[in-house]
Amino acid sequence: MSVNSVNSQKTIEQIIEETTGTKASKRNTGELGKDEFLNLLVTQLRYQDPLNPQDDTQFIAQMAQFSALEQMQNLNTSYSASKAFNMIGKVISANTSNASTGTGIITGEVSSVKLQSGKVYVVVNDYDVPVEDVFEVTDDVNKFNTTKLSDYSGLIGFACQGFVFDSDSGEIVGVNGIVREVTKDAYENYAVMDGVTVDVAAVKSTFTSVNPNYIKEYLYDNKGSNVSLIVSDEAGNEVSVNAVLVDFGVDGNGKIKALLDGVKVPVDSILSIKFPQFANEDNESDNNGEDPVIV
């Protein structure tokens, strides 16, 4: 009798690949469970060399290790989920990263929790943040900011002039727009303005491009989307702004102009409030009756 001990024996990597492949449709957690571990051990026994069988105590030890590993993984997921649910309604700060803006920090109130592919996320400003990236939690949304938004509701619908600022450099840039809403976070109250025209100095990103048309191409590709820009004024002050890009164009001096919606302006920086029709008259006089450059 011949024994095919060489051709029928499989490596542990092959067995794991076959086992996880057959179980993928039943268990989509990104980890091996008890059934998979048991199937793995049975498969090892099936394909072992009959002339040199494995010691059964090794399989028992492996089973114990696998079970302990799965319990630790499940415990870690449960702990992360519990920690995330405790953050709902609180203000958190977390590290973020994406292809367009690079790394950064997001701060806001946790509105909900998501569990996806074995990972736990907290939802902040409609952004999914891995719970392990959270580095600060504040118990109360209004712990530092106790003012009432109703105090600023009279701004809604009016044309206002205010400033956006850079807390790191201290630079400020003046902006004008129509207030559509007022919001608050843990530290500041904001008037959210639409129809804000700005001079674009750069795209806020960790990516550096030598393409002279990079800014225009970025703006063209992101019309109607949230963008992160560096805006400037005539004095050379520069401030980062996150808003929705409505349109963009180039003026007679070659400056790139962008029309933005959803620009957050601190209410304390607002120095002018007008009816929209009067603001339009001022804009027409400033442009000498010419149409805006945004096309």
mmCIF file of C-alpha atoms in Angstrom, residues 69-242:
data_model
loop_
_atom_site.group_PDB
_atom_site.id
_atom_site.type_symbol
_atom_site.label_atom_id
_atom_site.label_comp_id
_atom_site.label_asym_id
_atom_site.label_seq_id
_atom_site.Cartn_x
_atom_site.Cartn_y
_atom_site.Cartn_z
ATOM 1 C CA LEU A 69 -7.255 35.114 21.265
ATOM 2 C CA GLU A 70 -10.838 35.383 20.030
ATOM 3 C CA GLN A 71 -12.081 36.246 23.507
ATOM 4 C CA MET A 72 -9.485 39.005 23.774
ATOM 5 C CA GLN A 73 -10.477 40.394 20.361
ATOM 6 C CA ASN A 74 -14.176 40.335 21.214
ATOM 7 C CA LEU A 75 -13.477 41.948 24.577
ATOM 8 C CA ASN A 76 -11.468 44.718 22.915
ATOM 9 C CA THR A 77 -14.275 45.426 20.421
ATOM 10 C CA SER A 78 -16.869 45.465 23.198
ATOM 11 C CA TYR A 79 -14.738 47.842 25.255
ATOM 12 C CA SER A 80 -14.254 50.179 22.275
ATOM 13 C CA ALA A 81 -17.998 50.154 21.565
ATOM 14 C CA SER A 82 -18.828 50.889 25.200
ATOM 15 C CA LYS A 83 -16.328 53.744 25.262
ATOM 16 C CA ALA A 84 -17.773 55.162 22.023
ATOM 17 C CA PHE A 85 -21.386 55.035 23.236
ATOM 18 C CA ASN A 86 -20.349 56.928 26.364
ATOM 19 C CA MET A 87 -19.105 59.759 24.105
ATOM 20 C CA ILE A 88 -22.526 60.462 22.557
ATOM 21 C CA GLY A 89 -23.566 64.031 23.347
ATOM 22 C CA LYS A 90 -20.040 65.013 24.363
ATOM 23 C CA VAL A 91 -17.480 67.164 22.560
ATOM 24 C CA ILE A 92 -14.398 65.290 21.360
ATOM 25 C CA SER A 93 -11.175 66.152 19.588
ATOM 26 C CA ALA A 94 -9.551 63.577 17.316
ATOM 27 C CA ASN A 95 -6.822 63.217 14.728
ATOM 28 C CA THR A 96 -8.089 62.944 11.146
ATOM 29 C CA SER A 97 -6.576 62.297 7.744
ATOM 30 C CA ASN A 98 -7.767 62.144 4.149
ATOM 31 C CA ALA A 99 -6.286 62.283 0.675
ATOM 32 C CA SER A 100 -7.255 65.884 -0.094
ATOM 33 C CA THR A 101 -6.480 67.746 3.146
ATOM 34 C CA GLY A 102 -3.903 65.460 4.775
ATOM 35 C CA THR A 103 -3.750 65.156 8.546
ATOM 36 C CA GLY A 104 -5.598 67.449 10.909
ATOM 37 C CA ILE A 105 -7.790 67.692 14.000
ATOM 38 C CA ILE A 106 -11.571 67.540 14.141
ATOM 39 C CA THR A 107 -13.553 68.873 17.103
ATOM 40 C CA GLY A 108 -17.282 68.591 17.667
ATOM 41 C CA GLU A 109 -20.185 66.861 19.356
ATOM 42 C CA VAL A 110 -20.578 63.095 18.944
ATOM 43 C CA SER A 111 -24.004 62.484 17.404
ATOM 44 C CA SER A 112 -23.904 58.696 16.971
ATOM 45 C CA VAL A 113 -21.757 55.557 16.882
ATOM 46 C CA LYS A 114 -21.051 53.187 13.982
ATOM 47 C CA LEU A 115 -19.724 49.617 14.058
ATOM 48 C CA GLN A 116 -18.308 48.608 10.700
ATOM 49 C CA SER A 117 -16.024 45.697 9.731
ATOM 50 C CA GLY A 118 -15.077 45.089 13.344
ATOM 51 C CA LYS A 119 -14.106 48.745 13.926
ATOM 52 C CA VAL A 120 -15.888 51.306 16.081
ATOM 53 C CA TYR A 121 -16.464 54.888 14.878
ATOM 54 C CA VAL A 122 -17.958 57.993 16.484
ATOM 55 C CA VAL A 123 -19.796 60.371 14.138
ATOM 56 C CA VAL A 124 -18.782 64.040 14.451
ATOM 57 C CA ASN A 125 -20.131 66.626 11.992
ATOM 58 C CA ASP A 126 -21.138 63.751 9.648
ATOM 59 C CA TYR A 127 -17.546 62.478 9.714
ATOM 60 C CA ASP A 128 -16.711 58.928 10.862
ATOM 61 C CA VAL A 129 -13.868 59.073 13.387
ATOM 62 C CA PRO A 130 -12.169 55.857 14.623
ATOM 63 C CA VAL A 131 -12.622 55.777 18.376
ATOM 64 C CA GLU A 132 -8.912 55.068 18.896
ATOM 65 C CA ASP A 133 -8.073 58.435 17.257
ATOM 66 C CA VAL A 134 -9.952 60.417 19.932
ATOM 67 C CA PHE A 135 -7.535 62.167 22.287
ATOM 68 C CA GLU A 136 -9.824 64.557 24.222
ATOM 69 C CA VAL A 137 -13.387 64.340 25.549
ATOM 70 C CA THR A 138 -15.375 67.198 27.114
ATOM 71 C CA ASP A 139 -18.379 66.206 29.216
ATOM 72 C CA ASP A 140 -20.663 69.079 28.228
ATOM 73 C CA VAL A 141 -21.094 70.671 24.812
ATOM 74 C CA ASN A 142 -21.794 74.014 26.460
ATOM 75 C CA LYS A 143 -19.322 73.712 29.313
ATOM 76 C CA PHE A 144 -17.254 76.623 28.005
ATOM 77 C CA ASN A 145 -19.815 78.382 25.798
ATOM 78 C CA THR A 146 -22.958 79.217 27.776
ATOM 79 C CA THR A 147 -24.414 81.893 25.485
ATOM 80 C CA LYS A 148 -27.802 81.405 23.813
ATOM 81 C CA LEU A 149 -28.033 81.137 20.041
ATOM 82 C CA SER A 150 -31.335 83.005 20.183
ATOM 83 C CA ASP A 151 -29.312 86.116 21.030
ATOM 84 C CA TYR A 152 -27.952 86.063 17.466
ATOM 85 C CA SER A 153 -31.024 84.874 15.545
ATOM 86 C CA GLY A 154 -31.587 88.435 14.312
ATOM 87 C CA LEU A 155 -28.539 88.056 12.036
ATOM 88 C CA ILE A 156 -30.214 85.405 9.884
ATOM 89 C CA GLY A 157 -31.119 86.683 6.424
ATOM 90 C CA PHE A 158 -29.001 89.824 6.695
ATOM 91 C CA ALA A 159 -25.859 90.777 4.793
ATOM 92 C CA CYS A 160 -22.990 90.942 7.272
ATOM 93 C CA GLN A 161 -19.341 91.868 7.213
ATOM 94 C CA GLY A 162 -16.993 90.074 9.571
ATOM 95 C CA PHE A 163 -13.638 88.346 9.830
ATOM 96 C CA VAL A 164 -12.299 84.825 9.660
ATOM 97 C CA PHE A 165 -9.109 84.292 11.614
ATOM 98 C CA ASP A 166 -6.202 81.922 12.127
ATOM 99 C CA SER A 167 -5.768 81.114 15.810
ATOM 100 C CA ASP A 168 -2.156 80.011 15.263
ATOM 101 C CA SER A 169 -0.844 83.017 13.334
ATOM 102 C CA GLY A 170 -3.337 85.604 14.605
ATOM 103 C CA GLU A 171 -4.018 86.810 11.055
ATOM 104 C CA ILE A 172 -7.540 87.840 10.002
ATOM 105 C CA VAL A 173 -9.261 88.262 6.633
ATOM 106 C CA GLY A 174 -12.465 90.239 6.085
ATOM 107 C CA VAL A 175 -15.459 88.538 4.433
ATOM 108 C CA ASN A 176 -18.992 89.525 3.389
ATOM 109 C CA GLY A 177 -22.027 87.300 2.971
ATOM 110 C CA ILE A 178 -25.648 86.515 3.796
ATOM 111 C CA VAL A 179 -26.144 84.803 7.168
ATOM 112 C CA ARG A 180 -28.180 81.618 6.731
ATOM 113 C CA GLU A 181 -27.849 80.257 10.285
ATOM 114 C CA VAL A 182 -26.031 80.636 13.587
ATOM 115 C CA THR A 183 -24.203 77.782 15.289
ATOM 116 C CA LYS A 184 -22.043 77.230 18.334
ATOM 117 C CA ASP A 185 -19.345 74.883 19.534
ATOM 118 C CA ALA A 186 -17.633 74.471 22.875
ATOM 119 C CA TYR A 187 -15.853 77.813 22.635
ATOM 120 C CA GLU A 188 -17.355 80.048 19.938
ATOM 121 C CA ASN A 189 -20.584 81.231 18.302
ATOM 122 C CA TYR A 190 -20.625 81.454 14.516
ATOM 123 C CA ALA A 191 -22.666 83.107 11.780
ATOM 124 C CA VAL A 192 -22.715 80.738 8.806
ATOM 125 C CA MET A 193 -22.543 82.861 5.637
ATOM 126 C CA ASP A 194 -23.432 82.074 2.022
ATOM 127 C CA GLY A 195 -22.344 83.962 -1.082
ATOM 128 C CA VAL A 196 -18.873 84.787 0.242
ATOM 129 C CA THR A 197 -16.322 85.815 -2.404
ATOM 130 C CA VAL A 198 -12.671 85.261 -1.445
ATOM 131 C CA ASP A 199 -9.208 85.487 -2.994
ATOM 132 C CA VAL A 200 -7.706 82.001 -3.149
ATOM 133 C CA ALA A 201 -4.025 81.913 -2.194
ATOM 134 C CA ALA A 202 -3.614 78.133 -2.012
ATOM 135 C CA VAL A 203 -5.251 74.795 -1.362
ATOM 136 C CA LYS A 204 -4.841 73.671 2.238
ATOM 137 C CA SER A 205 -3.174 70.281 1.913
ATOM 138 C CA THR A 206 -0.045 68.388 2.878
ATOM 139 C CA PHE A 207 0.366 67.614 -0.830
ATOM 140 C CA THR A 208 2.748 69.906 -2.712
ATOM 141 C CA SER A 209 2.318 70.289 -6.463
ATOM 142 C CA VAL A 210 4.611 71.941 -9.006
ATOM 143 C CA ASN A 211 1.738 72.196 -11.473
ATOM 144 C CA PRO A 212 1.037 75.944 -11.977
ATOM 145 C CA ASN A 213 -2.620 75.135 -12.680
ATOM 146 C CA TYR A 214 -3.075 72.942 -9.611
ATOM 147 C CA ILE A 215 -5.367 75.400 -7.755
ATOM 148 C CA LYS A 216 -7.651 75.868 -10.767
ATOM 149 C CA GLU A 217 -7.804 72.124 -11.417
ATOM 150 C CA TYR A 218 -8.580 71.448 -7.761
ATOM 151 C CA LEU A 219 -11.384 74.011 -7.758
ATOM 152 C CA TYR A 220 -12.792 72.692 -11.033
ATOM 153 C CA ASP A 221 -12.843 69.111 -9.702
ATOM 154 C CA ASN A 222 -14.491 70.133 -6.416
ATOM 155 C CA LYS A 223 -17.338 72.399 -7.490
ATOM 156 C CA GLY A 224 -20.290 71.788 -5.205
ATOM 157 C CA SER A 225 -18.125 70.002 -2.630
ATOM 158 C CA ASN A 226 -16.504 70.928 0.658
ATOM 159 C CA VAL A 227 -13.079 72.432 0.118
ATOM 160 C CA SER A 228 -10.260 73.535 2.376
ATOM 161 C CA LEU A 229 -8.612 76.707 1.085
ATOM 162 C CA ILE A 230 -6.117 79.341 2.144
ATOM 163 C CA VAL A 231 -7.739 82.734 1.471
ATOM 164 C CA SER A 232 -5.968 86.090 1.519
ATOM 165 C CA ASP A 233 -6.582 89.837 1.493
ATOM 166 C CA GLU A 234 -4.798 92.799 -0.092
ATOM 167 C CA ALA A 235 -2.504 93.148 2.931
ATOM 168 C CA GLY A 236 -1.202 89.606 2.462
ATOM 169 C CA ASN A 237 -2.947 88.094 5.484
ATOM 170 C CA GLU A 238 -3.811 84.425 4.981
ATOM 171 C CA VAL A 239 -6.411 82.290 6.766
ATOM 172 C CA SER A 240 -7.642 78.733 6.187
ATOM 173 C CA VAL A 241 -11.347 78.322 5.403
ATOM 174 C CA ASN A 242 -13.513 75.216 5.088
#
